[in-house]
Tab-separated table of C-alpha atoms in Angstrom:
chain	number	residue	atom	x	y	z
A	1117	UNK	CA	-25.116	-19.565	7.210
A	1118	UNK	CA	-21.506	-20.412	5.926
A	1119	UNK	CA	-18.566	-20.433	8.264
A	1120	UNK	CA	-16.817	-16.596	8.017
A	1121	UNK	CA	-14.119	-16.660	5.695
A	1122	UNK	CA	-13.185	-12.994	5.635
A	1123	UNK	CA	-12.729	-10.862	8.673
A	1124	UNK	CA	-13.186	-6.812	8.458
A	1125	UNK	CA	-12.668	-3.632	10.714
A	1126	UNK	CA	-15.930	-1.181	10.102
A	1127	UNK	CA	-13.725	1.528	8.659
A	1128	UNK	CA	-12.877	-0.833	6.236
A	1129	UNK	CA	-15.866	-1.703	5.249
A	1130	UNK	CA	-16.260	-0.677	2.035
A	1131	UNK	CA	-13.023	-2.808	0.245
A	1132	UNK	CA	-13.473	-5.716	2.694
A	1133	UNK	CA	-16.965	-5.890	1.166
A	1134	UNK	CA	-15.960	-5.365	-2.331
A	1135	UNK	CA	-13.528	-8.627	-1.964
A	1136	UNK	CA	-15.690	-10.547	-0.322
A	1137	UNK	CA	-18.195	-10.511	-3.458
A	1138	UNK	CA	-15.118	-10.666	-5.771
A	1139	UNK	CA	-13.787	-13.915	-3.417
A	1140	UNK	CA	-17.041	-15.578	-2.562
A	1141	UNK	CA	-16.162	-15.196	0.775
A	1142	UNK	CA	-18.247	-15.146	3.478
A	1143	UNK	CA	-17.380	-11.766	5.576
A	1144	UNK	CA	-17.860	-10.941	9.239
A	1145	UNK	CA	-17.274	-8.452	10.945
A	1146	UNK	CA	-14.360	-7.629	13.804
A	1147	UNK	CA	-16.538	-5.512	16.238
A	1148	UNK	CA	-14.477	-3.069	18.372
A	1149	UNK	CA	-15.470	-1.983	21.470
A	1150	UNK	CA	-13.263	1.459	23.378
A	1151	UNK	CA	-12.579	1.678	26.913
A	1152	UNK	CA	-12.106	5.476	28.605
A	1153	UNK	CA	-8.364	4.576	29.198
A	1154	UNK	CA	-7.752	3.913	25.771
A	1155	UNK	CA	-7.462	0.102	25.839
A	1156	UNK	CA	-9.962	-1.716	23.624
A	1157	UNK	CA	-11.500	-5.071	23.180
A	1158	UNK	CA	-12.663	-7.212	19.883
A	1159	UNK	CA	-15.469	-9.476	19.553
A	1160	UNK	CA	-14.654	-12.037	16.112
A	1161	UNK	CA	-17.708	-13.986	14.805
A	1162	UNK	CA	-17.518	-17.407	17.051
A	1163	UNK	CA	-17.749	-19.472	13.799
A	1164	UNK	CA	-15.045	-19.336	11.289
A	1165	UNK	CA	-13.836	-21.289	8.574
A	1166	UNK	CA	-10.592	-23.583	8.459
A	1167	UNK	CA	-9.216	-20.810	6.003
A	1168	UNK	CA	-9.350	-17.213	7.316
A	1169	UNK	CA	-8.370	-13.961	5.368
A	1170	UNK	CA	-7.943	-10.652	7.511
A	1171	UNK	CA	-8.382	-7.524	6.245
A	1172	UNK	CA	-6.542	-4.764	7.520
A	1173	UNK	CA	-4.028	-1.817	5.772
A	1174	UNK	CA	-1.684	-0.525	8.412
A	1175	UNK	CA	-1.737	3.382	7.449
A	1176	UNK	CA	-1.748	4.979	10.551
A	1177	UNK	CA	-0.658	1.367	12.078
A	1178	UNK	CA	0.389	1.572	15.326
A	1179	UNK	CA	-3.396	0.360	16.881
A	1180	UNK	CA	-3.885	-1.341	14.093
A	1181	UNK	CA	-0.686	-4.149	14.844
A	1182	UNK	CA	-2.326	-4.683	18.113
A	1183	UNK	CA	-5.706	-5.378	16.570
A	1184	UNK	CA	-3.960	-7.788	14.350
A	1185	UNK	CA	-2.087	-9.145	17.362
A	1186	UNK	CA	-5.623	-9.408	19.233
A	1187	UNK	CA	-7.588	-10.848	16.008
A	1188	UNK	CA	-5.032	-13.390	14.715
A	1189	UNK	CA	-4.874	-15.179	18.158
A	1190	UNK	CA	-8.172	-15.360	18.817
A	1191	UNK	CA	-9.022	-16.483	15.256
A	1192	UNK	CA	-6.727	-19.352	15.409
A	1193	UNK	CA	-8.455	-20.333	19.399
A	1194	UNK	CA	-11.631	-20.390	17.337
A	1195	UNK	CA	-10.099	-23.023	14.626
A	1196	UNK	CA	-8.791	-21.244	11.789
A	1197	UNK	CA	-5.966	-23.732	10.354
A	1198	UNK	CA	-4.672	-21.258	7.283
A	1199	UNK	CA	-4.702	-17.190	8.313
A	1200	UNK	CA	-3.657	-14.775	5.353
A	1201	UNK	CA	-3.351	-11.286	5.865
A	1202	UNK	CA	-4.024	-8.945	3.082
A	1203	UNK	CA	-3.015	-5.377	3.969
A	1204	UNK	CA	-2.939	-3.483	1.123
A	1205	UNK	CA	-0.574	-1.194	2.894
A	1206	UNK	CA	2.199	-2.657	4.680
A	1207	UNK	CA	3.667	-0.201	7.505
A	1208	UNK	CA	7.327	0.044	8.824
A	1209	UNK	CA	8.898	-1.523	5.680
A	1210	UNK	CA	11.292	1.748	5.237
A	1211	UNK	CA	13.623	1.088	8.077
A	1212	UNK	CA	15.420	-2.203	7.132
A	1213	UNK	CA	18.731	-1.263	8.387
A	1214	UNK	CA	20.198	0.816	11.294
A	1215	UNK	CA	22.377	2.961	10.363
A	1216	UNK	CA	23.852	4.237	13.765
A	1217	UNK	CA	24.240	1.628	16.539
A	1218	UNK	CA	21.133	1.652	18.483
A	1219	UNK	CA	19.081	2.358	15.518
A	1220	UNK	CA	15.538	0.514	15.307
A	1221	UNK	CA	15.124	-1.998	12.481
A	1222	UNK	CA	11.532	-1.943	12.216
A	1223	UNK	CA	11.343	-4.179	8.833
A	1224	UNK	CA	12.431	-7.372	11.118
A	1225	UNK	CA	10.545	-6.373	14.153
A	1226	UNK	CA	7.282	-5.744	12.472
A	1227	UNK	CA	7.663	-8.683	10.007
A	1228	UNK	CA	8.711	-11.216	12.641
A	1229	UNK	CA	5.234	-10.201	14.163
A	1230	UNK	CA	3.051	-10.745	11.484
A	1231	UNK	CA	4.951	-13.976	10.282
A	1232	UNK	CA	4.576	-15.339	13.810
A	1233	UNK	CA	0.448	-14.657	13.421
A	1234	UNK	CA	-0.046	-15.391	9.510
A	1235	UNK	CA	0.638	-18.229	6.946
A	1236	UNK	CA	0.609	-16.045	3.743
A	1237	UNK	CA	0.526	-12.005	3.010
A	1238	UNK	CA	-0.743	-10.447	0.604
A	1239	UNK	CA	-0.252	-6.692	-0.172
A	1240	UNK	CA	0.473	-3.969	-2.590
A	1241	UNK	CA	3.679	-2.304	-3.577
A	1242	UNK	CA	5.471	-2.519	-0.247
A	1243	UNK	CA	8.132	0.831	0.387
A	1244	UNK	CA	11.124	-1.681	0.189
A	1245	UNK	CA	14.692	-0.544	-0.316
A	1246	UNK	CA	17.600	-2.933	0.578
A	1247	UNK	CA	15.523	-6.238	0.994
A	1248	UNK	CA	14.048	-7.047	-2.916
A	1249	UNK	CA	11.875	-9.785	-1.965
A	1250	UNK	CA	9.254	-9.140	0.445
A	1251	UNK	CA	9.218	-12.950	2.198
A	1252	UNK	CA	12.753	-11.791	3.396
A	1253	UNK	CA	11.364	-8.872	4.853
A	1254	UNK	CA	8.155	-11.252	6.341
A	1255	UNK	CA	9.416	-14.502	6.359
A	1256	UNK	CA	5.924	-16.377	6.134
A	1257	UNK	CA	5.233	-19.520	3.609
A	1258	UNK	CA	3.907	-17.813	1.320
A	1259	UNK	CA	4.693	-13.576	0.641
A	1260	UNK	CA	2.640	-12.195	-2.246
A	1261	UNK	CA	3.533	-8.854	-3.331
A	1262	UNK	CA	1.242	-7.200	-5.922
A	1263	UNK	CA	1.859	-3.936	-8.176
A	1264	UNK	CA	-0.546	-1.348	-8.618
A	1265	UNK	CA	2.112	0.483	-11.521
A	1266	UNK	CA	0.296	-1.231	-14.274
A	1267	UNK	CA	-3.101	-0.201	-13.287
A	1268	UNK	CA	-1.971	3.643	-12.439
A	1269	UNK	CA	-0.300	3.529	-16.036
A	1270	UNK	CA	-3.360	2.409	-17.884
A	1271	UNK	CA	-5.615	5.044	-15.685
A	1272	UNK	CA	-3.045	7.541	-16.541
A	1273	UNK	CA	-3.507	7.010	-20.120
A	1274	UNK	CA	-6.983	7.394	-20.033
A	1275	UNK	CA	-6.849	10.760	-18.553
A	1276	UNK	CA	-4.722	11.936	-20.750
A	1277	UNK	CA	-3.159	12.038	-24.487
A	1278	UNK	CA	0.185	9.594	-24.589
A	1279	UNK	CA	1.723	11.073	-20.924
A	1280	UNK	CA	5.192	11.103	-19.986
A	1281	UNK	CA	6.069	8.901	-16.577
A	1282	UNK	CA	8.229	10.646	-14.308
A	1283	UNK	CA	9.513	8.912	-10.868
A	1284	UNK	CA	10.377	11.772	-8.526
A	1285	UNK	CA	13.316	9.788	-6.944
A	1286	UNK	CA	15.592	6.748	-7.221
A	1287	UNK	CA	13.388	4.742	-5.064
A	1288	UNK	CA	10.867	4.800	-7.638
A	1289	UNK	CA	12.200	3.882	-10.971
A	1290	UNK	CA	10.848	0.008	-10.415
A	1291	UNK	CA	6.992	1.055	-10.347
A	1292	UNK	CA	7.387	4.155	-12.651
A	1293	UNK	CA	9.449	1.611	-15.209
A	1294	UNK	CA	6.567	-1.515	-14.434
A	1295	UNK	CA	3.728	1.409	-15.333
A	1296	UNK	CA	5.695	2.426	-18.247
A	1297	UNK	CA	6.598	-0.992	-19.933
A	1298	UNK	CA	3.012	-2.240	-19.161
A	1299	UNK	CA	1.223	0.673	-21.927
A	1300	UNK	CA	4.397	1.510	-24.091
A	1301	UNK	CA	4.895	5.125	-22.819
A	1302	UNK	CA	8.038	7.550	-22.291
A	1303	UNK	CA	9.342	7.686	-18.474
A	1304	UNK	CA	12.392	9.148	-16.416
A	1305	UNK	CA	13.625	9.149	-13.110
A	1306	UNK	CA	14.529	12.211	-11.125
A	1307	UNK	CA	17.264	12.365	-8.321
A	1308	UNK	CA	16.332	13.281	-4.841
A	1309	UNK	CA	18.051	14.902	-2.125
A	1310	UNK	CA	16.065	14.662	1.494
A	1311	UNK	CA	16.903	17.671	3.348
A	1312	UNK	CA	14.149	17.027	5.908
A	1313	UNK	CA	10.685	15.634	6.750
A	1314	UNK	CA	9.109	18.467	4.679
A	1315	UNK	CA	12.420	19.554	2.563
A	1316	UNK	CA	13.199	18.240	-0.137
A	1317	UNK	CA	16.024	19.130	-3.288
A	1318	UNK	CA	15.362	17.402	-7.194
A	1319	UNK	CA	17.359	17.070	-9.603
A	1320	UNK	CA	15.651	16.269	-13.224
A	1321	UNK	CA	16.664	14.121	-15.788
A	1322	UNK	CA	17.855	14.986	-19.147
A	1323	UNK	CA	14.758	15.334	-21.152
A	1324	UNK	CA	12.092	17.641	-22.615
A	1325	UNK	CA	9.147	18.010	-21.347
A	1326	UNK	CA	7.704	20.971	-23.280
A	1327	UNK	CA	4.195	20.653	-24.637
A	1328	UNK	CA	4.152	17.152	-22.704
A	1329	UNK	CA	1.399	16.433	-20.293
A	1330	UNK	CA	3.548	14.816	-17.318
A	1331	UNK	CA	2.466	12.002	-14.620
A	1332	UNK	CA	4.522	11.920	-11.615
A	1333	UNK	CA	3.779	8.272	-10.723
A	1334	UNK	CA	5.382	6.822	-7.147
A	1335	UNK	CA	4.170	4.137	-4.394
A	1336	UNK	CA	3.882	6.669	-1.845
A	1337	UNK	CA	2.503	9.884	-0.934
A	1338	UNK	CA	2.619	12.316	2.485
A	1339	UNK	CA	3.621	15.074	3.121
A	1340	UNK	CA	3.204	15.922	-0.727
A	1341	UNK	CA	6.749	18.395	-0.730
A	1342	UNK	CA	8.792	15.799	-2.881
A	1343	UNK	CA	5.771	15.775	-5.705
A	1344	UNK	CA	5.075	19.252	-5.705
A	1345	UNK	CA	8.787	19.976	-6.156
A	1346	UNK	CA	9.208	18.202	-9.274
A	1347	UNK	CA	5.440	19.562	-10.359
A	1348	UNK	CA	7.639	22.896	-10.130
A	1349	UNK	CA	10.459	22.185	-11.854
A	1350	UNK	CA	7.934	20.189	-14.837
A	1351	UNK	CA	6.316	23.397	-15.197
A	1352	UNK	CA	8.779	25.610	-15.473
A	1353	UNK	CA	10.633	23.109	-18.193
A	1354	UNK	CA	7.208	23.846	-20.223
A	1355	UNK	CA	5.125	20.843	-18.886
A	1356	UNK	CA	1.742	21.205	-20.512
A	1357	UNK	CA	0.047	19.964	-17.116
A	1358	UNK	CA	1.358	17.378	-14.051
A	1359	UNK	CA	-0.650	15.378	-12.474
A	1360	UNK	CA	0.296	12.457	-9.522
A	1361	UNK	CA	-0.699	9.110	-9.421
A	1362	UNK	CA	0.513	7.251	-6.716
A	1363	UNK	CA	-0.351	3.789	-5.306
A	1364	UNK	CA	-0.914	4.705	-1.288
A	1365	UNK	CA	-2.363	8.013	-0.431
A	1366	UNK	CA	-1.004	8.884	3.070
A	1367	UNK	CA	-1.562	12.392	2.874
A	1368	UNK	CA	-1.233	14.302	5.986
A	1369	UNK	CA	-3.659	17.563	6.426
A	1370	UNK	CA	-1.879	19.908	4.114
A	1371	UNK	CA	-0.176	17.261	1.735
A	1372	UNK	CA	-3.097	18.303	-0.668
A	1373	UNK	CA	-2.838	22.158	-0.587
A	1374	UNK	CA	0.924	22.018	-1.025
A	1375	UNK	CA	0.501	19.825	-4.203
A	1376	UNK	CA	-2.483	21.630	-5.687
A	1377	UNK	CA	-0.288	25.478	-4.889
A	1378	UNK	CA	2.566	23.722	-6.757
A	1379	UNK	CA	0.473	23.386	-9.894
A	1380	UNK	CA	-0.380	19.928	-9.838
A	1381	UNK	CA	-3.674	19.525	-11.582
A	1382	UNK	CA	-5.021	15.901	-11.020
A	1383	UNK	CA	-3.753	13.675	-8.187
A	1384	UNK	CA	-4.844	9.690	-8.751
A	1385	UNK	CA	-4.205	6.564	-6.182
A	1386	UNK	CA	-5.665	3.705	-5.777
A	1387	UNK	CA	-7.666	2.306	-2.850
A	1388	UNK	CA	-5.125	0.658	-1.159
A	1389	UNK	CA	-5.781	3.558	1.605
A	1390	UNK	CA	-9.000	4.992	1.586
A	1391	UNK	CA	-8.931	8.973	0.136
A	1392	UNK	CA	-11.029	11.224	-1.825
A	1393	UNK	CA	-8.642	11.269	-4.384
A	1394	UNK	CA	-9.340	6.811	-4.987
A	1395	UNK	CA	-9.304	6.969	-8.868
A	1396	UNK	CA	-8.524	2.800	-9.289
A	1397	UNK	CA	-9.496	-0.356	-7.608
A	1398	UNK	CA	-6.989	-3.112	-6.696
A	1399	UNK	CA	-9.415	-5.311	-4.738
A	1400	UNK	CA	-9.580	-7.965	-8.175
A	1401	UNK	CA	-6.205	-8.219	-8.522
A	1402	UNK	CA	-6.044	-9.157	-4.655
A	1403	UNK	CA	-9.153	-11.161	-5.318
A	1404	UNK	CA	-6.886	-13.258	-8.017
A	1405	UNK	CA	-3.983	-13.563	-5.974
A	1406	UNK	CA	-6.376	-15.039	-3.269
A	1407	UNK	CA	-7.666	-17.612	-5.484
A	1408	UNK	CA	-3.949	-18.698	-5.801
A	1409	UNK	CA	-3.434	-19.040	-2.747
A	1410	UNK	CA	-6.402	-21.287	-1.734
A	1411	UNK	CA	-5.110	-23.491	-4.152
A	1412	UNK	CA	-1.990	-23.806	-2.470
A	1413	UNK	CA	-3.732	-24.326	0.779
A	1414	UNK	CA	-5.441	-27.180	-0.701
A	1415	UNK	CA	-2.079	-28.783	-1.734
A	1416	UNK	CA	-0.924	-28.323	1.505
């Protein structure tokens, strides 16, 4: 049997598997094993090869950075030479400043981690503000950041008849303009004003929407109050139907409801976090980006 080239977690089974084939990688398994006082162990296959890819998003990541902890050591004891993390989802990249003294900056903390563990990174639109190039944010060899916009642009055309891109917020005019540019089609970008956690105030752009059927496009989605806001505001304008397409799905329990009671008909991400609403696959352009990077291992 070839050496394991791909490590996976069981609930992410699914993708891991779906790269592997797309990578000719061999995959294996990270078994996890639960103690009753909430400490766990990990068992990695004992025979790897010299160039290891990890598999893990970090949605809900708080156990999941001490997996990676646990699993990058122990894969480098067992002789892996090049270790590349692809996490589709990349957590803590909001908070890259403090602004009050004492303030947490998570960006640096979390990204010193994983560039300590990992040569190379690969993931998928990561939430950055300030910082424009993700190896600042994880300062490894090699940082490769990948877009979903494109791919949630072409879906979106396929559902429906020449939409109209809207970004619900400033922070989201670089993937709403990517998706837009990428298939030729209209797009704006609304103003935002965070009130709260779950309260949110939008202002729209100048433009008319009647008659138009709208796609709220964005890189993330939770509580769903900042989407179904500017569904609102599209349908009142005379929006023939908004839907949401959004690269990572982090929907809390009601972030569904609240969308669906705001009007929004369709709601679209990709499976960079695993959720019903999955419409698009990003596993070949990681699978590409991959292939890339092996070459640049071999050069090394």
């Amino acid at each position: 049997m070839a050496d394991i080239g791909l490590l996976y977690f069981k609930a992410e089974a699914v993708s891991a598997l779906a790269l592997a084939k797309l990578t000719n990688l061999t995959p294996g398994l990270i078994e996890r094993h639960d103690f009753p006082d909430g400490e766990f162990k990990l068992k990695l296959p004992a025979t790897l090869a010299s160039s290891v890819v990890i598999f893990h998003g970090l949605d809900r990541p708080n156990a999941k950075l001490v997996e990676l902890l646990f699993a990058a050591k122990t894969a480098r004891q067992l002789g892996a030479k090049h270790l590349t993390l692809v996490a589709p989802y990349l957590a803590y990249m909001r908070q890259d400043i403090a602004f009050v003294p004492g303030e947490v900056v998570s960006q640096r903390i979390v990204g010193d981690l994983l560039a300590s563990l990992f040569d190379a990174v690969v993931t998928v639109d990561p939430h950055l503000h300030r910082v424009a190039d993700l190896q600042e944010a994880i300062p490894v060899k090699y940082a490769i950041n990948l877009s979903a916009a494109p791919i949630l642009g072409e879906l979106a055309l396929k559902k429906r008849e020449q939409p109209f891109l809207l970004g619900p917020d400033e922070e989201s005019a670089q993937w709403v303009a990517q998706a837009a540019k990428a298939h030729h089609l209209d797009f704006a970008v609304a103003t935002k004003n965070r009130l709260g956690d779950y309260a949110v105030d939008i202002q729209m752009p100048s433009i008319n929407v009647a008659g138009r059927a709208v796609v709220l496009l964005d890189d993330i989605a939770s509580s769903g109050h900042t989407l179904a806001r500017g569904a609102e505001l599209l349908l009142t304008a005379g929006a023939k139907t908004v839907d949401v397409a959004v690269t990572h799905a982090l929907f809390d329990a009601q972030a569904e409801a609240v969308m669906m009671k705001a009007g929004i008909s369709q709601i679209w991400s990709t499976d960079c976090v695993l959720h019903a609403s999955n419409a698009v696959t990003v596993m070949p352009a990681i699978a590409q980006a991959l292939s890339s990077l092996c070459e640049r291992f071999n050069h090394d």
